[in-house]
XYZ file of C-alpha atoms in Angstrom:
355
model
C 41.496 3.414 10.688
C 43.418 6.174 8.908
C 42.471 9.836 9.134
C 41.213 9.616 5.556
C 39.032 6.601 6.364
C 37.626 8.332 9.405
C 36.893 11.493 7.430
C 35.059 9.436 4.813
C 33.102 7.615 7.514
C 32.110 10.891 9.141
C 30.962 12.161 5.770
C 28.738 9.115 5.242
C 27.204 9.557 8.685
C 26.606 13.250 8.050
C 24.866 12.535 4.747
C 22.641 9.830 6.233
C 21.642 12.045 9.161
C 21.006 15.038 6.902
C 18.652 13.010 4.680
C 16.556 11.942 7.661
C 16.617 15.385 9.247
C 14.846 16.861 6.212
C 11.833 14.544 6.560
C 8.671 16.379 7.538
C 8.025 13.991 10.426
C 11.428 14.648 12.039
C 11.746 17.519 14.511
C 15.041 18.957 15.840
C 16.998 15.742 15.303
C 20.276 15.211 17.138
C 22.505 12.160 17.603
C 25.761 11.268 19.348
C 27.768 8.085 18.761
C 30.894 7.024 20.635
C 33.196 4.017 20.392
C 35.487 4.168 23.449
C 37.801 1.374 22.282
C 38.857 3.391 19.220
C 38.275 6.924 20.461
C 35.682 7.462 17.728
C 33.089 10.162 18.368
C 30.508 11.701 16.043
C 27.587 14.016 16.493
C 24.809 15.537 14.425
C 22.579 18.485 15.199
C 22.721 20.456 18.422
C 23.969 17.706 20.755
C 23.967 20.086 23.717
C 20.329 21.099 23.356
C 18.109 19.387 25.958
C 15.108 17.208 25.149
C 12.631 15.112 27.115
C 14.065 11.583 27.134
C 10.695 9.994 28.089
C 11.022 6.334 29.103
C 14.808 6.331 28.922
C 14.275 7.839 32.384
C 13.654 4.263 33.531
C 17.385 3.517 33.223
C 18.090 6.203 35.823
C 15.515 4.620 38.127
C 17.098 1.206 37.518
C 20.526 2.587 38.461
C 19.133 3.929 41.751
C 17.442 0.608 42.513
C 20.652 -1.327 41.823
C 22.630 1.026 44.070
C 20.187 0.450 46.926
C 20.285 -3.276 46.276
C 24.077 -3.187 46.518
C 23.782 -1.324 49.821
C 21.588 -4.114 51.211
C 18.334 -2.162 51.363
C 16.530 -5.050 49.641
C 17.029 -7.896 47.183
C 15.424 -8.362 43.800
C 13.052 -10.847 45.403
C 11.926 -8.583 48.231
C 8.145 -8.084 48.026
C 7.290 -4.496 47.156
C 4.691 -4.584 49.930
C 7.509 -4.976 52.473
C 8.946 -1.661 51.256
C 5.814 0.318 50.414
C 3.269 -1.234 52.754
C 0.424 -3.635 51.885
C -2.083 -0.847 51.253
C -0.038 0.573 48.357
C 0.059 -2.821 46.637
C -3.537 -3.749 47.439
C -5.709 -4.481 44.425
C -3.063 -3.864 41.757
C -3.256 -7.445 40.426
C -6.534 -9.295 40.950
C -7.418 -12.638 39.324
C -10.435 -14.837 40.050
C -11.252 -12.748 43.079
C -7.783 -13.136 44.591
C -5.526 -10.155 45.237
C -1.917 -10.887 44.207
C -0.508 -7.466 45.078
C 1.461 -8.825 48.035
C 3.318 -11.271 45.744
C 4.854 -8.556 43.522
C 8.624 -8.279 43.988
C 11.237 -5.725 42.988
C 12.319 -8.139 40.240
C 8.784 -8.273 38.840
C 8.623 -4.483 38.675
C 12.010 -4.133 36.981
C 11.249 -6.810 34.375
C 7.618 -5.885 33.645
C 6.461 -9.297 34.866
C 4.338 -7.996 37.756
C 0.988 -8.252 36.000
C 0.154 -4.708 37.143
C -1.888 -2.859 34.492
C -0.200 -0.004 32.626
C -1.640 3.385 33.549
C -0.111 5.008 30.443
C -1.376 3.043 27.437
C -3.809 0.433 28.761
C -7.464 1.342 28.356
C -9.342 2.231 31.491
C -12.962 1.636 32.402
C -13.994 4.638 30.300
C -12.299 3.167 27.227
C -9.638 5.860 27.058
C -5.937 5.943 27.885
C -3.663 8.354 29.732
C -1.647 8.686 26.520
C -4.714 9.917 24.632
C -5.468 12.387 27.420
C -1.875 13.624 27.348
C -2.015 14.313 23.623
C -5.368 16.067 24.015
C -4.239 18.517 26.682
C -2.325 19.299 29.845
C -3.245 18.343 33.405
C -1.473 17.152 36.530
C -1.734 13.668 38.005
C -0.398 12.075 41.176
C 0.946 8.675 42.160
C -2.351 8.065 43.959
C -4.289 8.944 40.777
C -2.330 6.330 38.830
C -2.869 3.635 41.452
C -6.587 4.358 41.599
C -6.956 4.093 37.826
C -4.892 0.893 37.697
C -7.000 -0.811 40.363
C -9.996 -0.394 38.058
C -8.179 -1.990 35.094
C -7.933 -5.653 34.156
C -4.678 -7.385 35.013
C -3.458 -9.677 32.224
C -1.514 -12.206 34.349
C -0.412 -12.961 37.887
C 3.042 -11.837 39.088
C 5.843 -13.954 37.673
C 3.590 -15.997 35.371
C 6.064 -17.958 33.232
C 6.752 -16.327 29.881
C 4.380 -13.397 30.476
C 5.383 -9.741 30.416
C 3.720 -6.408 29.665
C 5.482 -3.080 29.299
C 4.075 -1.086 32.179
C 4.883 2.437 33.341
C 3.078 1.743 36.610
C 5.919 -0.624 37.562
C 8.385 2.246 37.473
C 6.079 4.572 39.366
C 6.247 1.950 42.113
C 10.042 1.646 41.820
C 10.359 5.409 42.177
C 8.248 5.239 45.325
C 10.549 2.465 46.622
C 13.561 4.760 46.172
C 11.786 7.403 48.240
C 10.637 4.964 50.923
C 14.045 3.348 51.405
C 16.060 6.583 51.387
C 13.466 8.711 53.211
C 14.041 11.370 50.581
C 12.540 12.652 47.356
C 13.253 10.942 44.058
C 14.604 14.125 42.478
C 17.131 14.699 45.269
C 18.407 11.119 45.140
C 18.714 11.308 41.374
C 20.910 14.395 41.678
C 23.022 13.204 44.600
C 23.592 9.643 43.383
C 23.819 10.000 39.591
C 23.785 13.489 38.097
C 26.382 15.131 40.344
C 28.836 12.201 40.517
C 28.811 11.895 36.706
C 28.855 15.671 36.169
C 25.752 15.470 33.984
C 25.283 19.221 34.083
C 22.759 19.303 31.223
C 20.563 16.580 32.740
C 17.775 17.241 35.240
C 14.366 16.025 36.353
C 11.318 17.926 35.158
C 9.027 18.382 38.167
C 6.133 20.598 39.299
C 8.803 22.962 40.653
C 10.377 23.420 37.197
C 7.286 23.963 35.049
C 8.623 27.377 34.054
C 11.611 25.686 32.363
C 9.469 23.902 29.755
C 10.528 26.289 26.996
C 14.197 25.475 27.618
C 13.523 21.981 26.253
C 12.756 20.891 22.698
C 8.985 20.260 22.677
C 7.906 16.774 21.580
C 5.695 16.451 18.519
C 2.734 14.182 17.841
C 2.528 14.209 14.080
C 2.090 17.864 13.131
C 0.971 18.842 16.639
C 3.467 20.456 19.012
C 2.757 19.193 22.520
C 2.725 21.677 25.372
C 2.218 19.383 28.352
C 4.417 20.503 31.260
C 2.055 19.253 33.981
C 1.694 15.856 32.309
C 5.454 15.320 32.040
C 6.062 16.571 35.579
C 3.595 13.923 36.777
C 5.741 10.895 35.920
C 9.242 11.530 37.382
C 10.578 7.955 37.764
C 9.252 6.618 34.483
C 9.543 9.479 32.006
C 10.462 12.992 33.183
C 14.235 13.334 32.816
C 15.587 16.075 30.535
C 18.983 15.485 28.918
C 21.166 15.868 25.807
C 22.727 13.277 23.481
C 26.173 13.968 24.910
C 25.044 13.573 28.523
C 23.046 10.490 27.602
C 26.072 8.708 26.188
C 28.088 9.654 29.255
C 25.354 8.188 31.479
C 25.058 4.945 29.519
C 28.819 4.395 29.534
C 28.757 4.772 33.314
C 25.725 2.471 33.577
C 27.379 -0.271 31.525
C 30.852 0.317 32.918
C 30.195 -0.239 36.611
C 30.471 3.399 37.717
C 26.957 3.504 39.163
C 26.484 -0.004 40.552
C 28.471 -3.268 40.456
C 29.168 -4.321 36.889
C 28.657 -7.912 38.023
C 24.903 -7.198 38.067
C 24.748 -6.698 34.296
C 24.854 -10.355 33.157
C 21.893 -11.092 35.416
C 20.032 -8.035 34.173
C 20.620 -9.057 30.538
C 18.883 -12.418 30.882
C 15.355 -13.775 30.699
C 14.452 -11.539 27.774
C 10.715 -11.381 27.178
C 8.579 -9.607 24.606
C 6.755 -6.752 26.296
C 4.925 -5.402 23.262
C 3.500 -7.155 20.217
C 5.466 -10.160 18.998
C 6.049 -8.130 15.825
C 7.984 -5.449 17.733
C 11.692 -6.414 17.947
C 12.043 -5.202 21.550
C 12.427 -7.380 24.615
C 12.968 -6.702 28.296
C 15.345 -8.252 30.796
C 15.735 -6.912 34.338
C 15.612 -3.153 33.907
C 17.073 -3.299 30.406
C 15.558 -3.138 26.931
C 17.041 -5.140 24.068
C 16.622 -4.192 20.432
C 17.381 -6.845 17.835
C 17.361 -5.789 14.216
C 14.649 -7.568 12.212
C 16.248 -9.775 9.558
C 14.242 -8.084 6.811
C 15.848 -4.733 7.677
C 19.374 -6.102 7.349
C 19.176 -9.395 5.414
C 22.820 -9.606 4.294
C 24.686 -8.291 7.327
C 22.540 -8.574 10.465
C 23.532 -6.060 13.109
C 24.452 -7.248 16.611
C 21.949 -6.733 19.406
C 21.722 -3.456 21.269
C 20.789 -2.970 24.920
C 19.617 0.187 26.640
C 16.240 1.886 26.351
C 13.981 3.933 24.096
C 11.397 6.620 24.760
C 7.986 7.476 23.339
C 9.096 10.977 22.295
C 11.271 9.513 19.522
C 14.343 8.837 21.651
C 16.937 6.048 21.648
C 19.857 5.246 23.967
C 21.607 1.971 23.226
C 24.890 0.146 23.656
C 26.081 -2.367 21.071
C 28.504 -4.525 23.106
C 29.893 -6.462 20.143
C 31.159 -3.242 18.511
C 31.586 -1.169 21.683
C 29.208 1.478 20.325
C 27.097 3.888 22.328
C 24.376 5.820 20.538
C 21.951 8.438 21.765
C 19.507 10.362 19.654
C 16.131 11.965 19.316
C 13.751 12.965 16.553
C 11.300 14.590 19.017
C 8.378 12.858 17.368
C 5.803 10.449 18.788
C 4.261 9.420 15.475
C 5.297 7.159 13.919
C 6.544 5.457 17.084
C 9.336 3.585 15.323
C 10.814 6.611 13.528
C 14.223 6.752 15.312
C 15.075 3.074 14.771
C 15.849 3.067 11.028
C 17.964 6.203 11.539
C 19.893 4.518 14.333
C 20.372 1.350 12.288
C 21.606 3.209 9.207
C 24.096 5.137 11.298
C 25.589 2.217 13.227
C 25.797 0.101 10.067
C 28.467 2.531 8.798
C 30.756 1.995 11.795
C 33.050 -1.017 12.028
């Protein structure tokens, strides 16, 4: 690509991003795209300003789990009860009067095939959800609170039931507890020592009860026209949704994740298999082993379908994906929870302009 071609391409990307950034539903939008094979790099907005990455946090938890697996602490098929104790897993999946908690493995947790109910969006016995409570106001919760609420919920399938999967934040609460149990250390410390420091992710950190006073350093997520001020809520789910980062740091992390800097690259083909729908069949997102795959619906790109993307997304309007076929890495946020799918058309329009 000539300098002129690249300048024209950058201009197209700038114009597309600017059009979306002016929409009333978009808040403090920023994006970074890199293509290592060509040296291409582009950014929009304040790409050094931190935001809550929400469920993209799960990729950091996955990286820690794969490191510990590589060190021989467990295998993917190790029962979680062997690592956390039978009492922790008791009653999390009950069918026909039988408790299947002891059958849940690390693999089941990573792939959302455990059958454990989702504390975040699944309705509890009172008919409400944690998500609704979070939007309504701020309050702290603990791991034990989540487990207690989940034990009162209905499990939709037994662990490893063929073809069944349900996106479940509880799974990653349990994976975070596994990291702590195996390393005899806190999740936040292991995140810093094993990922953030080695990769020099200086703008990335975990939001915890000890950092509540830093909430105003981060772009606040929106729910429609409502600005959410929920520091205690976010600090309550460290391994499944509490990392703070920037688009630039996010791309650096994902390149390391996909490039074998954090755990053996030979694990990736296994992780990118067995894709299952974890939401509605109408949602073009599937899950492998610790990885989310986004496949562009044909109606959104009927003439030139875009290749698949793997990575993760977050409920605060965040995306972090790698497009292997084009060697593209893209990170972005619109800091908006409603509509949930808002960042996807922006991401698709942007990557469609890059060869």
